[in-house]
Amino acid sequence: MINWGIDLGGTKIEGVILDSSADNKIIARKRIPTEGDKGYHHGLFQIKKLVEMLSSESGQKPSQIGIGTPGSIYPPTGHLKNSNSQHLNDQPFLVDLQNLLQIPVYMANDANCFALAETQMGIVPEIAPNAKVVFGVIIGTGVGGGLVVNGEILNGANGIAGEWGHNFLHESGGPCYCGKTGCVETVISGPALERYYTENSGQYKSLKEIVADRQSDPLAKATIDRLVKFFGIGLSSIINTIDPDVIVIGGGVGNIDLLYSKGIEEVKKHVFNPDCATQILKPKLGDSAGVFGAAFLN
């Protein structure tokens, strides 16, 4: 079977065609700019342009296509919501795209696509092939999550299943763009960690510099120690609620090695069980996960 996937990002749109009958061999893959500043309808035509480019390169036409988006569909209206690409919010994006492409389109949040990709062809089949419940976490510029149960994305009644980043974590995170205060995203996202360092030191360091300097800079160490602490508290709430077999950690913050040693020990302190059987894993697919996950949507 030939699977088509699109990953819609804030700055780029990526497309892929996979041959699932040949171990998910990549038939074609392309990226073009999103150009979201040119408006909603221009973005739709950029997606159409990318599909036409993939079709021209491969000599094939899609019978259906999957797309991963920032934000998610609100079931009562069918409109997109919670997208940091704000020109998409409150738009009938799925219906408009189907009308433009004239084929069925299947849509999911980008974190859901990440979780699905790692479940289908990433780290999960390699390390935990019998896993039934997989939670995918993205900790980067923002914090999101996706939930896959028995190989299928779980969306939920409100279309927000897995939206871990906007649970309350600690008031010190301050106001969040979502209107609440102290969300996970305001405490352990990359920008939140940099902000914490800057507010307490009076100088700016990138997250990469903070991690590198933690042995020589006491405040850099305090910033990473704080990350580890709240990573443990935050992930334990996922485990205590849905008890997944596997949690896969994506995003730039997820590259910090301490999360897989001290971070896991911190998680165990807060799990409502004498031990923690949930495997917490690094992803295999990196920033390719979103587009691959979209290709598995149906």
XYZ file of C-alpha atoms in Angstrom:
298
model
C 0.000 0.000 0.000
C 1.209 3.514 -0.852
C 0.814 6.044 1.996
C 0.967 9.818 1.566
C 1.730 12.109 4.514
C 2.026 15.875 5.012
C 3.526 17.618 8.056
C 2.350 21.228 8.298
C 4.792 23.317 10.307
C 5.045 26.996 11.072
C 7.902 27.547 8.624
C 7.877 24.502 6.347
C 5.529 21.915 4.904
C 7.006 18.454 4.398
C 5.514 15.656 2.346
C 6.400 11.985 1.975
C 5.200 8.970 0.032
C 5.839 5.598 1.690
C 5.521 2.088 0.289
C 4.245 0.189 3.318
C 4.449 -3.119 1.451
C 8.229 -2.617 1.146
C 9.124 -1.873 4.782
C 7.962 1.745 4.470
C 10.418 2.560 1.702
C 10.460 6.285 0.892
C 9.281 6.811 -2.689
C 9.432 10.605 -2.616
C 9.988 13.332 -0.042
C 9.954 17.140 -0.324
C 9.818 20.320 1.758
C 8.571 23.780 0.788
C 8.045 26.977 2.826
C 4.718 27.349 4.627
C 4.517 31.120 4.000
C 1.836 31.408 6.665
C 2.250 35.198 6.719
C 0.509 35.262 3.316
C -2.719 34.062 4.839
C -4.950 31.044 5.310
C -5.892 30.382 1.678
C -2.297 30.735 0.471
C -1.346 28.031 2.964
C -3.955 25.686 1.508
C -2.547 26.185 -1.981
C 0.990 25.584 -0.709
C -0.163 22.147 0.459
C -1.746 21.493 -2.937
C 1.484 22.606 -4.618
C 3.515 20.161 -2.523
C 1.154 17.275 -3.335
C 1.492 18.089 -7.042
C 5.309 18.143 -6.734
C 5.328 14.738 -5.018
C 2.973 13.379 -7.656
C 5.196 14.659 -10.464
C 8.323 13.150 -8.908
C 6.776 9.753 -8.166
C 4.453 9.394 -11.138
C 1.627 8.557 -8.714
C -1.531 10.249 -7.512
C -2.879 9.906 -3.959
C -6.218 8.252 -3.302
C -6.143 9.737 0.216
C -3.683 11.687 2.316
C -2.826 12.194 6.000
C -1.782 15.524 7.449
C -0.284 16.450 10.797
C -1.101 19.952 11.993
C -0.326 22.266 14.873
C -3.530 22.329 16.881
C -6.464 19.952 16.494
C -9.993 19.733 15.159
C -12.792 20.766 17.548
C -15.407 18.043 16.938
C -18.597 20.134 17.377
C -17.598 22.654 14.680
C -14.973 20.826 12.614
C -12.777 23.929 12.877
C -9.103 23.927 13.837
C -8.189 25.185 17.316
C -5.199 25.593 19.630
C -2.763 26.148 16.753
C 0.291 28.333 17.272
C -0.017 29.066 13.526
C -2.842 31.411 14.404
C -4.095 31.993 10.857
C -5.414 28.410 10.962
C -7.509 28.806 14.113
C -11.297 28.744 13.790
C -11.044 27.773 10.126
C -12.747 24.732 8.487
C -9.285 23.534 7.504
C -10.074 19.849 6.989
C -13.146 20.474 4.818
C -11.390 23.182 2.799
C -8.372 20.976 2.144
C -10.533 18.033 1.070
C -12.439 20.291 -1.320
C -9.188 21.629 -2.747
C -7.487 18.241 -3.205
C -10.681 16.337 -4.094
C -9.596 13.289 -2.071
C -10.227 12.104 1.502
C -7.929 13.830 4.020
C -7.196 12.457 7.494
C -5.913 14.951 10.032
C -4.266 14.715 13.453
C -2.298 16.899 15.837
C 1.458 16.865 15.170
C 2.164 15.293 18.578
C -0.285 12.491 17.764
C 1.550 11.957 14.480
C 4.839 11.779 16.386
C 3.420 9.138 18.732
C 1.925 7.131 15.857
C 5.161 7.170 13.832
C 7.279 5.991 16.765
C 4.686 3.268 17.425
C 4.507 2.046 13.839
C 8.100 2.335 12.594
C 10.203 3.981 15.296
C 11.581 3.013 18.687
C 8.493 1.178 19.996
C 8.563 -1.883 17.685
C 12.317 -2.104 18.273
C 12.325 -1.907 22.091
C 8.755 -2.689 23.170
C 7.012 -4.546 20.331
C 4.143 -5.708 22.562
C 3.260 -2.221 23.811
C -0.463 -1.476 23.623
C -0.517 2.057 25.073
C 2.074 4.589 23.886
C 2.263 8.206 24.976
C 4.346 10.509 22.783
C 5.670 13.686 24.397
C 7.149 16.647 22.556
C 9.141 19.046 24.732
C 10.604 21.808 22.612
C 9.437 25.335 21.857
C 6.115 24.149 23.253
C 4.997 21.029 25.092
C 2.491 18.605 23.605
C 1.495 14.984 23.734
C -0.228 12.282 21.745
C -1.827 9.005 22.781
C -1.832 5.791 20.734
C -3.829 2.782 21.912
C -3.603 -0.545 20.056
C -1.946 1.194 17.115
C -4.639 3.880 16.771
C -4.603 7.548 17.794
C -7.015 8.352 20.611
C -8.479 11.818 19.985
C -11.102 12.104 22.730
C -14.482 13.828 22.943
C -12.918 17.307 22.792
C -10.102 16.439 20.397
C -7.514 17.066 23.131
C -6.479 13.577 24.287
C -2.798 13.743 25.228
C -2.630 17.555 25.557
C -0.365 17.250 28.552
C 1.379 20.582 27.986
C -1.560 22.590 29.267
C -2.113 20.809 32.544
C -1.127 22.795 35.619
C 2.394 22.038 36.839
C 3.647 24.958 38.984
C 2.633 28.586 39.468
C 6.225 29.766 38.950
C 5.736 29.146 35.228
C 3.575 32.251 35.081
C 0.924 33.086 32.476
C 0.512 30.848 29.418
C -0.738 31.937 25.992
C -3.685 29.558 26.517
C -5.035 31.863 29.250
C -4.071 29.700 32.213
C -1.122 29.998 34.596
C 1.622 27.525 35.433
C 1.068 25.078 32.555
C 3.656 22.359 31.921
C 4.675 24.354 28.838
C 5.488 27.440 30.937
C 7.807 25.432 33.198
C 9.798 22.913 31.121
C 9.654 24.023 27.477
C 12.894 25.291 25.945
C 11.880 28.985 26.069
C 10.613 28.557 29.654
C 13.974 27.171 30.765
C 15.844 29.992 29.034
C 13.492 32.540 30.602
C 14.051 31.076 34.065
C 17.818 31.342 33.620
C 17.619 34.912 32.298
C 15.267 36.151 35.040
C 17.516 34.760 37.758
C 20.901 35.671 36.266
C 20.219 38.886 34.387
C 21.860 37.464 31.274
C 20.683 35.275 28.405
C 21.992 31.821 27.567
C 20.544 29.425 25.036
C 19.331 26.085 26.337
C 22.296 24.422 24.647
C 24.666 26.727 26.568
C 22.804 26.163 29.827
C 23.188 22.401 29.460
C 26.874 22.705 28.509
C 27.679 25.086 31.388
C 25.895 23.279 34.200
C 29.177 22.080 35.767
C 30.715 25.568 35.917
C 27.671 27.834 36.252
C 25.625 27.291 39.452
C 22.514 28.884 37.953
C 22.754 26.720 34.833
C 22.881 23.704 37.155
C 19.870 25.017 39.083
C 17.951 25.462 35.820
C 18.600 21.871 34.728
C 17.910 20.532 38.230
C 14.566 22.345 38.113
C 13.828 20.800 34.714
C 14.574 17.318 36.034
C 12.370 17.854 39.087
C 9.344 19.070 37.145
C 9.884 16.565 34.337
C 9.481 13.869 36.988
C 6.364 15.410 38.495
C 4.814 16.084 35.103
C 5.430 12.642 33.578
C 4.255 10.883 36.723
C 0.825 12.470 36.255
C 0.603 10.812 32.826
C 1.592 7.440 34.262
C -0.796 7.770 37.210
C -3.651 8.624 34.820
C -3.275 6.324 31.790
C -0.442 3.960 32.832
C 1.159 3.640 29.368
C 3.526 0.839 28.419
C 5.883 3.347 26.789
C 6.499 7.092 26.831
C 8.602 8.426 23.942
C 10.197 11.855 24.477
C 10.642 14.077 21.423
C 11.612 17.710 20.898
C 14.807 19.603 21.605
C 14.542 19.401 25.390
C 14.069 15.637 25.008
C 17.679 15.422 23.777
C 19.029 16.215 27.265
C 20.558 12.957 28.482
C 19.905 13.639 32.178
C 16.189 13.116 31.576
C 16.852 9.426 30.920
C 18.780 8.908 34.146
C 18.001 11.430 36.898
C 14.751 12.358 35.171
C 13.471 8.780 35.263
C 14.483 8.478 38.922
C 12.464 11.630 39.602
C 9.454 10.144 37.788
C 9.602 7.043 39.987
C 9.350 9.173 43.158
C 5.870 10.336 42.159
C 4.328 7.269 40.522
C 1.527 5.712 42.571
C 3.230 2.335 42.675
C 6.264 0.770 44.402
C 8.068 0.741 41.028
C 7.547 2.091 37.511
C 7.290 -0.408 34.657
C 6.644 2.255 31.996
C 9.589 2.492 29.597
C 10.702 6.083 28.920
C 12.539 6.159 25.602
C 14.305 8.472 23.188
C 12.711 8.570 19.723
C 14.223 6.895 16.694
C 12.830 9.084 13.911
C 13.796 12.575 15.093
C 12.106 15.426 13.229
C 10.932 12.980 10.554
C 8.341 11.486 12.897
C 5.578 13.982 12.133
C 5.454 13.399 8.399
C 5.783 9.610 8.766
C 3.003 9.553 11.341
C 0.754 11.546 9.021
C 1.284 8.912 6.330
C -0.213 6.277 8.649
C -3.439 8.224 9.253
C -6.635 6.698 7.873
